[in-house]
PDB file of C-alpha atoms and ligand atoms in Angstrom:
ATOM      1  CA  MET A  27      37.146 -55.922 -24.801  1.00  0.00           C
ATOM      2  CA  THR A  28      35.539 -56.983 -21.530  1.00  0.00           C
ATOM      3  CA  VAL A  29      37.130 -55.396 -18.476  1.00  0.00           C
ATOM      4  CA  CYS A  30      37.499 -57.865 -15.624  1.00  0.00           C
ATOM      5  CA  PRO A  31      37.529 -56.410 -12.075  1.00  0.00           C
ATOM      6  CA  GLN A  32      40.967 -57.883 -11.286  1.00  0.00           C
ATOM      7  CA  SER A  33      42.705 -56.262 -14.276  1.00  0.00           C
ATOM      8  CA  PHE A  34      40.813 -53.007 -13.677  1.00  0.00           C
ATOM      9  CA  ARG A  35      42.064 -52.953 -10.080  1.00  0.00           C
ATOM     10  CA  LYS A  36      45.622 -53.961 -11.062  1.00  0.00           C
ATOM     11  CA  THR A  37      45.880 -51.473 -13.934  1.00  0.00           C
ATOM     12  CA  LEU A  38      44.400 -48.531 -12.013  1.00  0.00           C
ATOM     13  CA  GLY A  39      46.572 -49.470  -9.016  1.00  0.00           C
ATOM     14  CA  HIS A  40      49.556 -48.112 -10.978  1.00  0.00           C
ATOM     15  CA  TYR A  41      48.067 -44.653 -10.628  1.00  0.00           C
ATOM     16  CA  PRO A  42      49.378 -43.104  -7.370  1.00  0.00           C
ATOM     17  CA  THR A  43      47.022 -41.332  -4.992  1.00  0.00           C
ATOM     18  CA  GLY A  44      47.293 -39.411  -1.774  1.00  0.00           C
ATOM     19  CA  VAL A  45      45.395 -40.873   1.170  1.00  0.00           C
ATOM     20  CA  SER A  46      42.774 -39.098   3.270  1.00  0.00           C
ATOM     21  CA  VAL A  47      40.393 -40.016   6.050  1.00  0.00           C
ATOM     22  CA  ILE A  48      36.840 -38.759   5.604  1.00  0.00           C
ATOM     23  CA  SER A  49      35.516 -38.046   9.083  1.00  0.00           C
ATOM     24  CA  GLY A  50      32.154 -36.949  10.388  1.00  0.00           C
ATOM     25  CA  ILE A  51      29.566 -37.334  13.109  1.00  0.00           C
ATOM     26  CA  ALA A  52      26.642 -39.736  12.728  1.00  0.00           C
ATOM     27  CA  ARG A  53      23.181 -38.508  13.709  1.00  0.00           C
ATOM     28  CA  SER A  54      23.589 -40.600  16.864  1.00  0.00           C
ATOM     29  CA  GLY A  55      26.603 -38.437  17.790  1.00  0.00           C
ATOM     30  CA  LEU A  56      29.140 -41.190  17.009  1.00  0.00           C
ATOM     31  CA  PRO A  57      32.370 -39.983  15.329  1.00  0.00           C
ATOM     32  CA  CYS A  58      33.012 -41.998  12.131  1.00  0.00           C
ATOM     33  CA  GLY A  59      35.778 -42.240   9.548  1.00  0.00           C
ATOM     34  CA  MET A  60      36.932 -44.082   6.437  1.00  0.00           C
ATOM     35  CA  ALA A  61      40.195 -44.083   4.457  1.00  0.00           C
ATOM     36  CA  ILE A  62      39.956 -42.995   0.816  1.00  0.00           C
ATOM     37  CA  GLY A  63      42.294 -42.498  -2.121  1.00  0.00           C
ATOM     38  CA  SER A  64      39.728 -40.909  -4.432  1.00  0.00           C
ATOM     39  CA  PHE A  65      39.863 -37.369  -3.040  1.00  0.00           C
ATOM     40  CA  THR A  66      40.319 -34.559  -5.563  1.00  0.00           C
ATOM     41  CA  SER A  67      39.727 -30.850  -5.867  1.00  0.00           C
ATOM     42  CA  VAL A  68      37.027 -29.908  -8.388  1.00  0.00           C
ATOM     43  CA  SER A  69      36.025 -26.221  -8.512  1.00  0.00           C
ATOM     44  CA  LEU A  70      37.291 -22.877  -7.219  1.00  0.00           C
ATOM     45  CA  ASP A  71      33.992 -20.993  -7.583  1.00  0.00           C
ATOM     46  CA  PRO A  72      32.151 -22.369  -5.744  1.00  0.00           C
ATOM     47  CA  PRO A  73      34.908 -24.197  -3.814  1.00  0.00           C
ATOM     48  CA  LEU A  74      34.162 -27.894  -4.397  1.00  0.00           C
ATOM     49  CA  VAL A  75      36.031 -31.122  -3.671  1.00  0.00           C
ATOM     50  CA  ALA A  76      35.050 -34.711  -4.500  1.00  0.00           C
ATOM     51  CA  PHE A  77      35.620 -38.317  -3.495  1.00  0.00           C
ATOM     52  CA  CYS A  78      34.029 -41.701  -4.227  1.00  0.00           C
ATOM     53  CA  PRO A  79      32.692 -43.829  -1.330  1.00  0.00           C
ATOM     54  CA  GLN A  80      31.705 -47.448  -1.939  1.00  0.00           C
ATOM     55  CA  LYS A  81      27.954 -47.934  -1.771  1.00  0.00           C
ATOM     56  CA  ASN A  82      28.472 -50.520   0.994  1.00  0.00           C
ATOM     57  CA  SER A  83      30.526 -48.231   3.254  1.00  0.00           C
ATOM     58  CA  ALA A  84      28.951 -48.245   6.716  1.00  0.00           C
ATOM     59  CA  SER A  85      30.951 -45.191   7.771  1.00  0.00           C
ATOM     60  CA  TRP A  86      29.887 -43.082   4.796  1.00  0.00           C
ATOM     61  CA  ARG A  87      26.198 -43.948   5.299  1.00  0.00           C
ATOM     62  CA  MET A  88      26.449 -42.593   8.854  1.00  0.00           C
ATOM     63  CA  ILE A  89      28.453 -39.497   7.907  1.00  0.00           C
ATOM     64  CA  GLU A  90      26.241 -38.731   4.890  1.00  0.00           C
ATOM     65  CA  SER A  91      23.135 -38.518   7.055  1.00  0.00           C
ATOM     66  CA  SER A  92      24.614 -35.505   8.867  1.00  0.00           C
ATOM     67  CA  GLY A  93      25.173 -33.562   5.616  1.00  0.00           C
ATOM     68  CA  ARG A  94      28.740 -32.613   6.600  1.00  0.00           C
ATOM     69  CA  PHE A  95      32.170 -34.232   6.375  1.00  0.00           C
ATOM     70  CA  CYS A  96      35.824 -33.417   6.952  1.00  0.00           C
ATOM     71  CA  VAL A  97      38.770 -34.478   4.742  1.00  0.00           C
ATOM     72  CA  ASN A  98      41.960 -35.279   6.706  1.00  0.00           C
ATOM     73  CA  VAL A  99      44.968 -35.532   4.348  1.00  0.00           C
ATOM     74  CA  LEU A 100      47.398 -38.061   5.843  1.00  0.00           C
ATOM     75  CA  ALA A 101      51.147 -37.618   6.246  1.00  0.00           C
ATOM     76  CA  ALA A 102      53.737 -40.228   5.202  1.00  0.00           C
ATOM     77  CA  ASP A 103      54.099 -41.444   8.816  1.00  0.00           C
ATOM     78  CA  GLN A 104      50.365 -42.239   9.090  1.00  0.00           C
ATOM     79  CA  ALA A 105      50.110 -45.548   7.179  1.00  0.00           C
ATOM     80  CA  ASP A 106      48.887 -47.245  10.387  1.00  0.00           C
ATOM     81  CA  ILE A 107      46.107 -44.657  10.712  1.00  0.00           C
ATOM     82  CA  CYS A 108      45.144 -45.382   7.103  1.00  0.00           C
ATOM     83  CA  ARG A 109      44.987 -49.144   7.776  1.00  0.00           C
ATOM     84  CA  HIS A 110      42.858 -48.533  10.861  1.00  0.00           C
ATOM     85  CA  PHE A 111      40.338 -46.387   8.961  1.00  0.00           C
ATOM     86  CA  ALA A 112      40.309 -48.825   6.021  1.00  0.00           C
ATOM     87  CA  SER A 113      39.078 -51.605   8.323  1.00  0.00           C
ATOM     88  CA  ARG A 114      35.406 -52.426   8.774  1.00  0.00           C
ATOM     89  CA  ILE A 115      35.492 -52.381  12.567  1.00  0.00           C
ATOM     90  CA  GLU A 116      32.806 -50.383  14.352  1.00  0.00           C
ATOM     91  CA  ARG A 117      33.558 -47.299  16.462  1.00  0.00           C
ATOM     92  CA  LYS A 118      36.938 -46.641  14.802  1.00  0.00           C
ATOM     93  CA  PHE A 119      37.452 -43.418  16.767  1.00  0.00           C
ATOM     94  CA  ASP A 120      37.272 -45.274  20.118  1.00  0.00           C
ATOM     95  CA  ALA A 121      40.966 -46.146  19.675  1.00  0.00           C
ATOM     96  CA  ILE A 122      42.095 -42.839  18.174  1.00  0.00           C
ATOM     97  CA  ALA A 123      42.557 -39.448  19.834  1.00  0.00           C
ATOM     98  CA  PHE A 124      41.104 -36.598  17.826  1.00  0.00           C
ATOM     99  CA  GLU A 125      40.682 -32.845  17.777  1.00  0.00           C
ATOM    100  CA  HIS A 126      37.919 -30.758  16.210  1.00  0.00           C
ATOM    101  CA  SER A 127      37.499 -28.683  13.065  1.00  0.00           C
ATOM    102  CA  GLY A 128      35.891 -25.238  13.295  1.00  0.00           C
ATOM    103  CA  GLY A 129      32.495 -26.899  12.834  1.00  0.00           C
ATOM    104  CA  ALA A 130      33.284 -29.555  15.489  1.00  0.00           C
ATOM    105  CA  LEU A 131      33.962 -32.469  13.115  1.00  0.00           C
ATOM    106  CA  PRO A 132      36.719 -34.970  14.078  1.00  0.00           C
ATOM    107  CA  VAL A 133      40.236 -33.946  12.997  1.00  0.00           C
ATOM    108  CA  LEU A 134      43.151 -36.392  13.156  1.00  0.00           C
ATOM    109  CA  PRO A 135      46.232 -35.078  14.958  1.00  0.00           C
ATOM    110  CA  GLY A 136      49.228 -35.595  12.667  1.00  0.00           C
ATOM    111  CA  ALA A 137      47.234 -35.063   9.468  1.00  0.00           C
ATOM    112  CA  ILE A 138      48.734 -32.475   7.119  1.00  0.00           C
ATOM    113  CA  LEU A 139      45.507 -30.537   6.719  1.00  0.00           C
ATOM    114  CA  TRP A 140      41.768 -30.713   7.149  1.00  0.00           C
ATOM    115  CA  ILE A 141      38.993 -29.447   4.897  1.00  0.00           C
ATOM    116  CA  GLU A 142      35.492 -29.166   6.322  1.00  0.00           C
ATOM    117  CA  CYS A 143      32.669 -29.551   3.782  1.00  0.00           C
ATOM    118  CA  GLU A 144      28.918 -29.392   3.438  1.00  0.00           C
ATOM    119  CA  LEU A 145      27.443 -32.138   1.286  1.00  0.00           C
ATOM    120  CA  TYR A 146      26.798 -30.420  -2.088  1.00  0.00           C
ATOM    121  CA  ALA A 147      25.702 -33.267  -4.399  1.00  0.00           C
ATOM    122  CA  THR A 148      25.814 -37.052  -4.689  1.00  0.00           C
ATOM    123  CA  TYR A 149      25.781 -38.893  -8.017  1.00  0.00           C
ATOM    124  CA  ASP A 150      25.297 -42.579  -8.679  1.00  0.00           C
ATOM    125  CA  ALA A 151      28.576 -44.076  -9.959  1.00  0.00           C
ATOM    126  CA  GLY A 152      28.160 -47.845 -10.266  1.00  0.00           C
ATOM    127  CA  ASP A 153      29.194 -49.617  -7.080  1.00  0.00           C
ATOM    128  CA  HIS A 154      30.412 -46.261  -5.708  1.00  0.00           C
ATOM    129  CA  ASP A 155      28.856 -42.823  -5.348  1.00  0.00           C
ATOM    130  CA  LEU A 156      30.499 -39.622  -6.535  1.00  0.00           C
ATOM    131  CA  VAL A 157      30.231 -37.087  -3.710  1.00  0.00           C
ATOM    132  CA  LEU A 158      30.803 -33.359  -4.073  1.00  0.00           C
ATOM    133  CA  GLY A 159      31.463 -31.270  -0.981  1.00  0.00           C
ATOM    134  CA  ARG A 160      31.345 -27.489  -0.698  1.00  0.00           C
ATOM    135  CA  VAL A 161      34.342 -26.310   1.334  1.00  0.00           C
ATOM    136  CA  VAL A 162      33.374 -24.214   4.355  1.00  0.00           C
ATOM    137  CA  GLU A 163      36.653 -24.096   6.311  1.00  0.00           C
ATOM    138  CA  MET A 164      40.174 -25.525   6.052  1.00  0.00           C
ATOM    139  CA  GLU A 165      43.527 -25.472   7.832  1.00  0.00           C
ATOM    140  CA  VAL A 166      47.039 -26.676   7.045  1.00  0.00           C
ATOM    141  CA  LYS A 167      48.356 -28.134  10.327  1.00  0.00           C
ATOM    142  CA  ARG A 168      51.704 -29.654   9.481  1.00  0.00           C
ATOM    143  CA  ASP A 169      54.638 -29.259   7.097  1.00  0.00           C
ATOM    144  CA  ALA A 170      55.214 -32.954   6.325  1.00  0.00           C
ATOM    145  CA  PRO A 171      55.387 -35.154   3.199  1.00  0.00           C
ATOM    146  CA  PRO A 172      52.037 -36.741   2.242  1.00  0.00           C
ATOM    147  CA  LEU A 173      51.276 -40.452   2.365  1.00  0.00           C
ATOM    148  CA  ILE A 174      51.135 -41.956  -1.145  1.00  0.00           C
ATOM    149  CA  PHE A 175      49.471 -45.242  -2.139  1.00  0.00           C
ATOM    150  CA  CYS A 176      50.562 -46.989  -5.361  1.00  0.00           C
ATOM    151  CA  ARG A 177      50.541 -50.621  -6.570  1.00  0.00           C
ATOM    152  CA  GLY A 178      49.271 -51.800  -3.181  1.00  0.00           C
ATOM    153  CA  GLU A 179      52.070 -50.156  -1.210  1.00  0.00           C
ATOM    154  CA  TYR A 180      52.474 -47.060   0.934  1.00  0.00           C
ATOM    155  CA  GLY A 181      55.220 -44.565   0.221  1.00  0.00           C
ATOM    156  CA  ARG A 182      56.057 -40.895   0.444  1.00  0.00           C
ATOM    157  CA  PHE A 183      56.357 -38.026  -2.016  1.00  0.00           C
ATOM    158  CA  ALA A 184      59.870 -36.954  -2.935  1.00  0.00           C
ATOM    159  CA  ALA A 185      60.616 -34.023  -5.252  1.00  0.00           C
ATOM    160  CA  ALA A 186      62.214 -35.111  -8.551  1.00  0.00           C
ATOM    161  CA  ALA A 187      65.911 -34.290  -8.871  1.00  0.00           C
TER     162      ALA A 187
HETATM  163  C1  FMN B  19      44.749 -46.600   0.300  1.00  0.00           C
HETATM  164  C2  FMN B  19      43.267 -46.872   0.375  1.00  0.00           C
HETATM  165  C3  FMN B  19      42.403 -46.121  -0.405  1.00  0.00           C
HETATM  166  C4  FMN B  19      41.010 -46.352  -0.345  1.00  0.00           C
HETATM  167  N1  FMN B  19      40.185 -45.579  -1.120  1.00  0.00           N
HETATM  168  C5  FMN B  19      38.845 -45.748  -1.025  1.00  0.00           C
HETATM  169  C6  FMN B  19      37.958 -44.898  -1.762  1.00  0.00           C
HETATM  170  O1  FMN B  19      38.356 -43.999  -2.486  1.00  0.00           O
HETATM  171  N2  FMN B  19      36.616 -45.116  -1.620  1.00  0.00           N
HETATM  172  C7  FMN B  19      36.123 -46.105  -0.796  1.00  0.00           C
HETATM  173  O2  FMN B  19      34.913 -46.252  -0.698  1.00  0.00           O
HETATM  174  N3  FMN B  19      36.950 -46.921  -0.095  1.00  0.00           N
HETATM  175  C8  FMN B  19      38.285 -46.761  -0.192  1.00  0.00           C
HETATM  176  N4  FMN B  19      39.117 -47.576   0.540  1.00  0.00           N
HETATM  177  C9  FMN B  19      38.529 -48.631   1.351  1.00  0.00           C
HETATM  178  C10 FMN B  19      37.848 -48.079   2.597  1.00  0.00           C
HETATM  179  O3  FMN B  19      38.784 -47.457   3.469  1.00  0.00           O
HETATM  180  C11 FMN B  19      37.131 -49.209   3.356  1.00  0.00           C
HETATM  181  O4  FMN B  19      36.416 -50.006   2.485  1.00  0.00           O
HETATM  182  C12 FMN B  19      36.121 -48.667   4.345  1.00  0.00           C
HETATM  183  O5  FMN B  19      36.643 -47.725   5.188  1.00  0.00           O
HETATM  184  C13 FMN B  19      35.518 -49.818   5.123  1.00  0.00           C
HETATM  185  O6  FMN B  19      34.911 -49.382   6.320  1.00  0.00           O
HETATM  186  P1  FMN B  19      33.454 -48.759   6.444  1.00  0.00           P
HETATM  187  O7  FMN B  19      32.447 -49.781   5.995  1.00  0.00           O
HETATM  188  O8  FMN B  19      33.372 -48.419   7.879  1.00  0.00           O
HETATM  189  O9  FMN B  19      33.402 -47.543   5.535  1.00  0.00           O
HETATM  190  C14 FMN B  19      40.502 -47.366   0.495  1.00  0.00           C
HETATM  191  C15 FMN B  19      41.381 -48.114   1.296  1.00  0.00           C
HETATM  192  C16 FMN B  19      42.748 -47.873   1.231  1.00  0.00           C
HETATM  193  C17 FMN B  19      43.670 -48.691   2.085  1.00  0.00           C
END
């Protein structure tokens, strides 16, 4: 069976994900960010998380060069923030107020939590990379339902009855 990109996308789109913004500071000092659905936890010892940036992501190239990134897990009322950070515009943080993590990386107000990471390893993964981050600091900021993305639509988590 040959797997065409459209059916791959459509089939995998049935799998729901949370949505995060990976933020960081480029070597130039510019704050950068990109929306991702591929975030996952990986290891407790050492504490590792992972996500998959597209090879052509301008934001990730800038963040990667600093060797550090921050995961901002979005709340259900932050679909507009997700759309903003999924765009390819330059200087995305010019239009967005932000705070700072312990290590001075950009943190989005309204996000449920942030996880600050050091770049641990990067693996080639086709048209994406697989990035592992070692967690250095984290904070839960808000008791709110997470933003969920499934079948091309945004929604919110609700506990099953
Ligand atoms: C819900 C959602 C999930 C996404 N997940 C990813 C992802 O896991 N990896 C990725 O590279 N891009 C993902 N994207 C697309 C990126 O947000 C987008 O291509 C990128 O931010 C473009 O800007 P950049 O070139 O500045 O990085 C996702 C977009 C949306 C809306």
